[in-house]
Structure formats: structure tokens, C-alpha cells
């Protein structure tokens, strides 16, 4: 039997190049060899958007379109909507007993997000606990592999802690530990040179951006502020154009030569920006075309079919969980 993969994204906006390099590419590669489930994590997205549910519900379909546009195949991958699998919520509640507030406070990804979102003075409990619900997402599918960006590693670690604790306390083997599957590329920086490309920082190139938007974004990229004249030697460290060429330009030799030329002097920002623009237009043009050819009704049907299948799998696990905890009162034992 094929091993199971579970992964997903928050539908708080469309997917961008950071997702592409961080996890979408891996998922495309893995979908043939594994039983892959990809979840649109609307419940998790609500933990910091609860006042604005429409933003989330609208983006559920946009994210699903992004999945198909990049070439994921619904014949191989099961796509589903988190909120429509209530068994995940049930498992989250049981898991909450197995985690301390102190442990939740130590999660570095959540810590950073709390700062970014200005939640320091009052953190919504749902948001604070989302790593527990993520542990339920993963373990209810008996997933062994989780293709994600490296910012999600603390979630995987916390998931495995909870799974071990659950199995030990309830004397069962019904939940499996999992492993992250990381992309070989480093995390993509934002076009402004900030640490991470992210929707909330508004520094990303979306998979659905138009040709004009892509060009504008490339030409607004942070390069080397001291590289004033073409003849000046330039810095490639922290230079966003080179970070993106590293990530997306096929001809790696050419990038190495360009870097050396830039460092020596004599290579202008406009030249490298034109090259990157072309590289990204070549990558994103076909994705945008596939996206535009998709029909809302087909997307809905695909999510409905996927969600039914996902729910069946989740029900199988939750029955074992209830049995392990003795909560199967009305079942023949
Ligand atoms: N936390 C992930 C993100 O920020 C989304 C997510 C939710 C997820 N549940 C998951 C990823 C389970 C992998 C596995 O994008």
C-alpha cells in the first residue's frame, strides 16, 4: 500500500512563488508515488481572520485553482476542505489535553506570527492553539510525509510529540509519527528583501499575477542600493533578483557567470531584471493560462469528491481514537 501524504495551505489569499518553491513543486513530484491529500485549511485560516470569514471562503476556490494550475492532478491527489471534515475538530479537542500552554508558547513559528500580527497584548486562543489542530490534520490521515516549507518544521515536531503522548497514554498504536519533506531550495525572500515572501507582508509574486504585474514587481525588486552606475561592482548578497534567479532560472551556469560579472562591475540592474522577468513570464504564463481555463463548477465538484474521500479516511481513524479512549459506548465491543 502507498504511504500517505497530508499537506495543505491556508486560504487567506492566492498562492505565490514562495509556495511554489517551498512545497508545490514537491507535491507535484510526490503525487505519483504516494497517496497524497492536500487540504485547503480554512479552519486554520480563520484563527487569525475570524472577523473576516468572507476573505477565507472566497479564497478556498482560488487556492484550489492554483493547485490545478501548477499541474497537480486530481486523479492522483485528493483535494479537500478542512472545515468539512469535522472529525479533525474532534481529534483537536482530545489533543488539547495533551499539550501545555508553556509548550505552545515555545513554538517559534507561532511566536513570530504573534509579533507580525500584533497579537502580543491579547492572543486569540484559537490562534494560539492552531499547531494542535495541525497535529490533528496530519495524524487523522495517518500521514507519514508532510511536504511543507521549513517554517513548518516546529509543527511537525509538535505533531510527533502529541502523537507519542497519545499512543502512550491510551496504550495504542493507532496514530503514526510523520516526517517533513523539505524542498531543496532555500526559503524564498520577499521582493522587498524581507526574510520571507508572504501574503500578509504584501511582498510576493502570485501565481495568478498578470504579465504586467510580474514585470512591475520584478522591476521594483530590492537589489544593491550602493550599485549606482553599471560600471560599479555590485553586491549579490541580499540581492533579491539573484535570489530569484537562483530559485527559478533553469540555466544555473548562466546565473553563476552573471553573479561574477555583477560583482566585478559592468552588469546593470536592468539587464538582470529583464532576464528574471523573462524567466518568470515563461514559468507563470502557462500556469496562468491553465488557471483561466478552469471552471468554478468543476472545481466545486472536485472538492466535493475529494472531501468525501478524505472524510472517510478521517472517520476510520477517529473510530480507533475513540475506541482507544473508551469513548465507543454504543459500539459492540
Ligand atoms: N500551517 C500551514 C500553512 O501555514 C497550513 C497547514 C494546515 C498545513 N494544516 C496543515 C500544512 C497540515 C501541512 C500539514 O501554510
Coordinates of C-alpha atoms and ligand atoms in Angstrom, one line a residue:
X1 CA 0.0 0.0 0.0
X2 CA 1.2 3.5 -0.8
X3 CA 2.2 5.7 2.1
X4 CA 0.1 8.7 2.9
X5 CA 1.0 12.3 2.5
X6 CA -1.0 15.1 4.1
X7 CA -0.3 18.8 3.4
X8 CA -2.2 22.0 2.9
X9 CA -2.3 25.7 2.8
X10 CA -4.3 28.5 4.5
X11 CA -6.7 30.1 2.0
X12 CA -6.0 33.6 3.2
X13 CA -5.1 34.6 -0.3
X14 CA -3.9 33.2 -3.5
X15 CA -0.8 31.1 -3.7
X16 CA 2.5 32.7 -4.6
X17 CA 6.1 31.8 -5.7
X18 CA 7.1 31.1 -2.1
X19 CA 4.5 28.3 -2.1
X20 CA 5.7 27.1 -5.5
X21 CA 9.3 26.7 -4.5
X22 CA 8.6 25.7 -0.9
X23 CA 6.0 22.9 -1.3
X24 CA 4.0 22.9 -4.6
X25 CA 6.9 21.5 -6.6
X26 CA 7.5 18.7 -4.1
X27 CA 3.8 17.8 -4.2
X28 CA 3.8 17.6 -8.0
X29 CA 6.8 15.3 -7.8
X30 CA 5.3 13.1 -5.0
X31 CA 1.8 12.7 -6.2
X32 CA 2.5 9.6 -8.3
X33 CA 4.3 7.7 -5.6
X34 CA 2.1 8.4 -2.6
X35 CA -1.5 8.6 -1.6
X36 CA -1.5 12.4 -1.4
X37 CA -4.1 14.5 0.4
X38 CA -3.9 18.3 0.0
X39 CA -6.1 20.3 2.4
X40 CA -7.4 23.8 2.0
X41 CA -7.0 24.8 5.6
X42 CA -10.0 27.2 6.0
X43 CA -10.4 26.4 9.8
X44 CA -6.8 27.3 10.4
X45 CA -7.0 30.4 8.2
X46 CA -10.0 31.6 10.4
X47 CA -7.8 31.6 13.5
X48 CA -6.4 34.9 12.5
X49 CA -9.2 36.0 10.1
X50 CA -12.3 35.2 12.2
X51 CA -13.7 38.7 11.7
X52 CA -13.4 38.4 8.0
X53 CA -14.7 34.9 7.0
X54 CA -15.6 36.0 3.5
X55 CA -11.9 36.6 2.7
X56 CA -11.3 32.9 3.6
X57 CA -14.3 31.4 1.9
X58 CA -13.6 33.2 -1.3
X59 CA -10.0 32.1 -1.4
X60 CA -10.8 28.4 -0.9
X61 CA -11.7 28.2 -4.6
X62 CA -8.8 30.4 -5.6
X63 CA -6.3 28.1 -3.8
X64 CA -7.9 25.0 -5.4
X65 CA -7.5 26.6 -8.8
X66 CA -3.8 27.4 -8.1
X67 CA -3.3 23.7 -7.3
X68 CA -4.6 22.6 -10.6
X69 CA -2.9 25.4 -12.5
X70 CA 0.5 24.4 -11.3
X71 CA -0.2 20.9 -12.6
X72 CA -1.3 18.8 -9.6
X73 CA -3.6 16.1 -10.9
X74 CA -6.9 15.3 -9.1
X75 CA -6.7 11.7 -10.3
X76 CA -3.6 11.3 -8.1
X77 CA -4.1 13.9 -5.3
X78 CA -7.2 14.2 -3.1
X79 CA -8.1 17.8 -2.5
X80 CA -10.5 18.7 0.4
X81 CA -11.7 21.4 2.6
X82 CA -10.7 21.3 6.3
X83 CA -14.0 22.6 7.8
X84 CA -16.0 19.9 6.0
X85 CA -14.2 17.1 7.9
X86 CA -15.4 17.7 11.5
X87 CA -13.6 14.6 12.7
X88 CA -10.4 16.8 12.6
X89 CA -12.0 19.2 15.1
X90 CA -13.0 16.3 17.4
X91 CA -9.4 15.0 17.4
X92 CA -8.1 18.5 18.1
X93 CA -10.2 18.6 21.3
X94 CA -8.7 15.4 22.6
X95 CA -5.2 16.6 21.6
X96 CA -5.6 19.8 23.5
X97 CA -5.5 17.8 26.7
X98 CA -2.0 16.6 25.8
X99 CA -0.4 20.0 25.4
X100 CA 0.6 22.6 27.9
X101 CA 0.4 26.3 27.4
X102 CA 4.1 26.6 28.1
X103 CA 4.8 24.2 25.2
X104 CA 2.5 26.2 22.9
X105 CA 4.3 29.4 23.8
X106 CA 7.6 27.9 22.8
X107 CA 6.6 27.2 19.2
X108 CA 8.9 29.6 17.2
X109 CA 6.6 29.9 14.1
X110 CA 3.6 30.9 16.3
X111 CA 5.9 33.3 18.2
X112 CA 6.9 35.1 15.0
X113 CA 3.3 35.2 13.8
X114 CA 2.1 36.7 17.0
X115 CA 4.6 39.5 16.6
X116 CA 3.7 40.0 12.9
X117 CA 0.0 40.2 13.6
X118 CA 0.3 42.5 16.6
X119 CA -1.3 39.8 18.9
X120 CA 1.1 40.3 21.7
X121 CA -1.3 42.0 24.1
X122 CA -4.2 39.6 23.5
X123 CA -3.7 36.4 21.7
X124 CA -6.9 34.6 20.4
X125 CA -6.9 31.2 22.0
X126 CA -7.8 29.5 18.7
X127 CA -4.8 31.0 17.0
X128 CA -2.5 30.1 19.9
X129 CA -3.6 26.5 19.6
X130 CA -3.6 26.1 15.8
X131 CA -0.5 23.8 16.0
X132 CA -2.6 21.3 17.9
X133 CA -5.2 21.4 15.2
X134 CA -2.5 21.0 12.7
X135 CA -1.3 17.9 14.6
X136 CA -4.9 16.6 14.2
X137 CA -4.9 17.3 10.5
X138 CA -1.8 15.3 9.9
X139 CA -2.4 12.4 12.2
X140 CA -6.0 11.8 11.4
X141 CA -4.8 10.9 7.9
X142 CA -2.1 8.6 9.2
X143 CA 0.3 10.7 7.2
X144 CA 3.9 9.7 7.1
X145 CA 5.2 12.5 4.9
X146 CA 4.3 16.2 5.0
X147 CA 5.7 18.4 2.2
X148 CA 6.0 21.9 3.6
X149 CA 8.2 24.9 3.8
X150 CA 10.9 24.9 6.5
X151 CA 8.8 27.4 8.6
X152 CA 6.5 24.4 9.3
X153 CA 9.2 22.2 11.0
X154 CA 8.1 23.2 14.5
X155 CA 4.6 22.0 13.6
X156 CA 5.9 18.6 12.6
X157 CA 7.9 18.3 15.8
X158 CA 4.9 19.2 17.9
X159 CA 2.7 16.8 16.0
X160 CA 5.1 13.9 16.8
X161 CA 5.2 14.8 20.4
X162 CA 1.4 14.8 20.6
X163 CA 1.2 11.5 18.7
X164 CA 3.7 9.8 21.0
X165 CA 1.9 11.1 24.1
X166 CA -1.5 9.9 22.8
X167 CA -0.2 6.5 21.9
X168 CA 1.5 6.1 25.3
X169 CA -1.3 7.4 27.5
X170 CA -4.1 5.5 25.7
X171 CA -1.9 2.4 25.1
X172 CA -2.4 2.2 21.4
X173 CA -0.5 2.3 18.1
X174 CA -3.4 3.9 16.2
X175 CA -1.6 7.2 15.4
X176 CA 1.6 7.5 13.3
X177 CA 4.5 9.8 13.6
X178 CA 5.4 11.8 10.5
X179 CA 8.3 13.4 8.7
X180 CA 8.6 16.7 6.9
X181 CA 9.6 16.6 3.3
X182 CA 11.5 19.8 2.6
X183 CA 12.2 21.4 -0.8
X184 CA 15.9 21.5 -1.8
X185 CA 15.7 25.3 -2.5
X186 CA 16.2 27.7 0.4
X187 CA 13.2 29.8 1.6
X188 CA 12.2 32.5 -0.9
X189 CA 12.7 36.1 0.2
X190 CA 10.2 38.8 -0.4
X191 CA 10.6 41.1 -3.3
X192 CA 11.4 43.9 -0.8
X193 CA 14.3 41.8 0.5
X194 CA 12.5 40.9 3.8
X195 CA 13.1 37.4 5.2
X196 CA 10.1 35.6 3.9
X197 CA 7.8 36.0 0.9
X198 CA 4.3 36.2 2.5
X199 CA 0.9 37.4 1.6
X200 CA 0.5 39.3 4.8
X201 CA 3.7 41.3 4.1
X202 CA 2.4 42.1 0.5
X203 CA 5.9 41.3 -0.9
X204 CA 5.1 38.3 -3.2
X205 CA 4.5 37.4 -6.8
X206 CA 1.3 35.5 -7.0
X207 CA 0.9 32.5 -9.4
X208 CA -2.1 34.3 -10.9
X209 CA -0.4 37.7 -11.4
X210 CA -0.7 39.2 -14.9
X211 CA 2.3 39.6 -17.2
X212 CA 2.2 43.4 -16.4
X213 CA 2.1 42.8 -12.6
X214 CA 5.0 40.3 -12.8
X215 CA 7.1 42.8 -14.7
X216 CA 6.3 45.7 -12.3
X217 CA 7.2 43.5 -9.3
X218 CA 10.5 42.4 -10.8
X219 CA 11.5 45.9 -11.6
X220 CA 10.6 47.1 -8.1
X221 CA 12.8 44.3 -6.5
X222 CA 15.4 45.2 -4.0
X223 CA 18.9 44.9 -5.4
X224 CA 22.1 46.6 -4.1
X225 CA 21.5 50.2 -3.1
X226 CA 25.2 51.0 -3.5
X227 CA 25.3 49.8 -7.1
X228 CA 24.7 53.2 -8.7
X229 CA 26.4 53.0 -12.0
X230 CA 26.5 50.0 -14.3
X231 CA 30.3 50.0 -14.0
X232 CA 30.3 49.8 -10.2
X233 CA 31.0 46.5 -8.6
X234 CA 27.7 45.1 -7.2
X235 CA 26.7 43.0 -4.2
X236 CA 24.9 39.8 -4.7
X237 CA 24.3 39.1 -1.1
X238 CA 20.7 40.1 -0.1
X239 CA 20.1 40.9 -3.8
X240 CA 16.6 39.7 -4.4
X241 CA 17.0 39.4 -8.2
X242 CA 19.8 36.9 -7.8
X243 CA 17.9 35.0 -5.1
X244 CA 15.0 34.6 -7.6
X245 CA 17.3 33.7 -10.4
X246 CA 18.9 31.0 -8.2
X247 CA 15.4 29.7 -7.5
X248 CA 13.8 29.9 -10.9
X249 CA 16.3 30.3 -13.7
X250 CA 16.9 26.9 -15.4
X251 CA 20.5 27.6 -16.6
X252 CA 22.5 27.5 -13.4
X253 CA 25.8 28.1 -15.2
X254 CA 24.5 31.4 -16.6
X255 CA 23.5 32.5 -13.1
X256 CA 27.0 31.8 -11.8
X257 CA 28.5 33.8 -14.6
X258 CA 26.1 36.7 -14.2
X259 CA 26.9 36.8 -10.4
X260 CA 30.6 37.1 -11.1
X261 CA 30.0 39.8 -13.7
X262 CA 27.8 41.8 -11.4
X263 CA 30.4 41.6 -8.6
X264 CA 33.2 42.7 -11.0
X265 CA 31.1 45.6 -12.2
X266 CA 29.7 46.3 -15.7
X267 CA 26.4 44.5 -15.4
X268 CA 23.4 46.7 -14.8
X269 CA 20.3 46.0 -12.7
X270 CA 18.1 46.5 -15.8
X271 CA 19.8 43.6 -17.6
X272 CA 19.4 41.1 -14.7
X273 CA 15.8 42.3 -14.1
X274 CA 15.0 41.8 -17.8
X275 CA 16.3 38.2 -17.6
X276 CA 14.4 37.4 -14.4
X277 CA 11.3 38.9 -15.9
X278 CA 11.6 36.6 -18.9
X279 CA 12.3 33.6 -16.6
X280 CA 9.2 34.3 -14.6
X281 CA 7.0 35.0 -17.6
X282 CA 8.0 31.7 -19.0
X283 CA 7.2 29.9 -15.8
X284 CA 3.9 31.7 -14.9
X285 CA 2.5 32.2 -18.4
X286 CA 1.3 28.6 -18.8
X287 CA 0.2 28.4 -15.2
X288 CA -2.0 31.5 -15.7
X289 CA -3.4 30.1 -18.9
X290 CA -4.3 26.8 -17.3
X291 CA -5.9 28.7 -14.4
X292 CA -8.1 30.8 -16.7
X293 CA -9.4 27.7 -18.5
X294 CA -10.8 26.2 -15.2
X295 CA -14.5 26.3 -14.4
X296 CA -15.9 27.0 -11.0
X297 CA -18.4 24.2 -11.2
X298 CA -15.6 21.6 -11.9
X299 CA -13.6 22.9 -9.0
X300 CA -16.5 22.6 -6.7
X301 CA -17.2 19.1 -7.8
X302 CA -13.6 18.1 -7.4
X303 CA -13.5 19.5 -3.9
X304 CA -16.8 17.7 -3.1
X305 CA -15.5 14.3 -4.3
X306 CA -12.1 14.8 -2.5
X307 CA -13.7 15.9 0.7
X308 CA -16.0 12.8 0.8
X309 CA -12.9 10.6 0.4
X310 CA -10.9 12.5 2.9
X311 CA -13.8 12.3 5.4
X312 CA -14.0 8.5 5.1
X313 CA -10.3 8.2 5.9
X314 CA -10.7 10.5 8.9
X315 CA -13.7 8.6 10.2
X316 CA -11.6 5.4 10.1
X317 CA -9.0 7.0 12.4
X318 CA -11.4 8.7 14.7
X319 CA -13.2 5.4 15.4
X320 CA -9.9 3.9 16.5
X321 CA -9.1 7.0 18.6
X322 CA -12.5 6.8 20.4
X323 CA -12.0 3.1 20.9
X324 CA -8.5 3.7 22.4
X325 CA -10.0 6.3 24.8
X326 CA -13.0 4.1 25.6
X327 CA -15.5 6.5 24.0
X328 CA -17.2 3.9 21.9
X329 CA -20.2 3.5 24.2
X330 CA -22.7 2.4 21.7
X331 CA -20.5 0.1 19.7
X332 CA -20.4 -3.7 20.0
X333 CA -17.0 -4.4 21.7
Ligands
LIG1 N1 0.2 25.8 8.5 C1 0.2 25.6 7.1 C2 0.5 27.0 6.5 O1 0.7 28.0 7.1 C3 -1.1 25.1 6.6 C4 -1.5 23.8 7.1 C5 -2.6 23.5 7.9 C6 -0.8 22.5 7.0 N2 -2.6 22.2 8.2 C7 -1.5 21.6 7.7 C8 0.4 22.1 6.3 C9 -1.1 20.2 7.8 C10 0.8 20.8 6.4 C11 0.0 19.9 7.1 O2 0.5 27.1 5.3

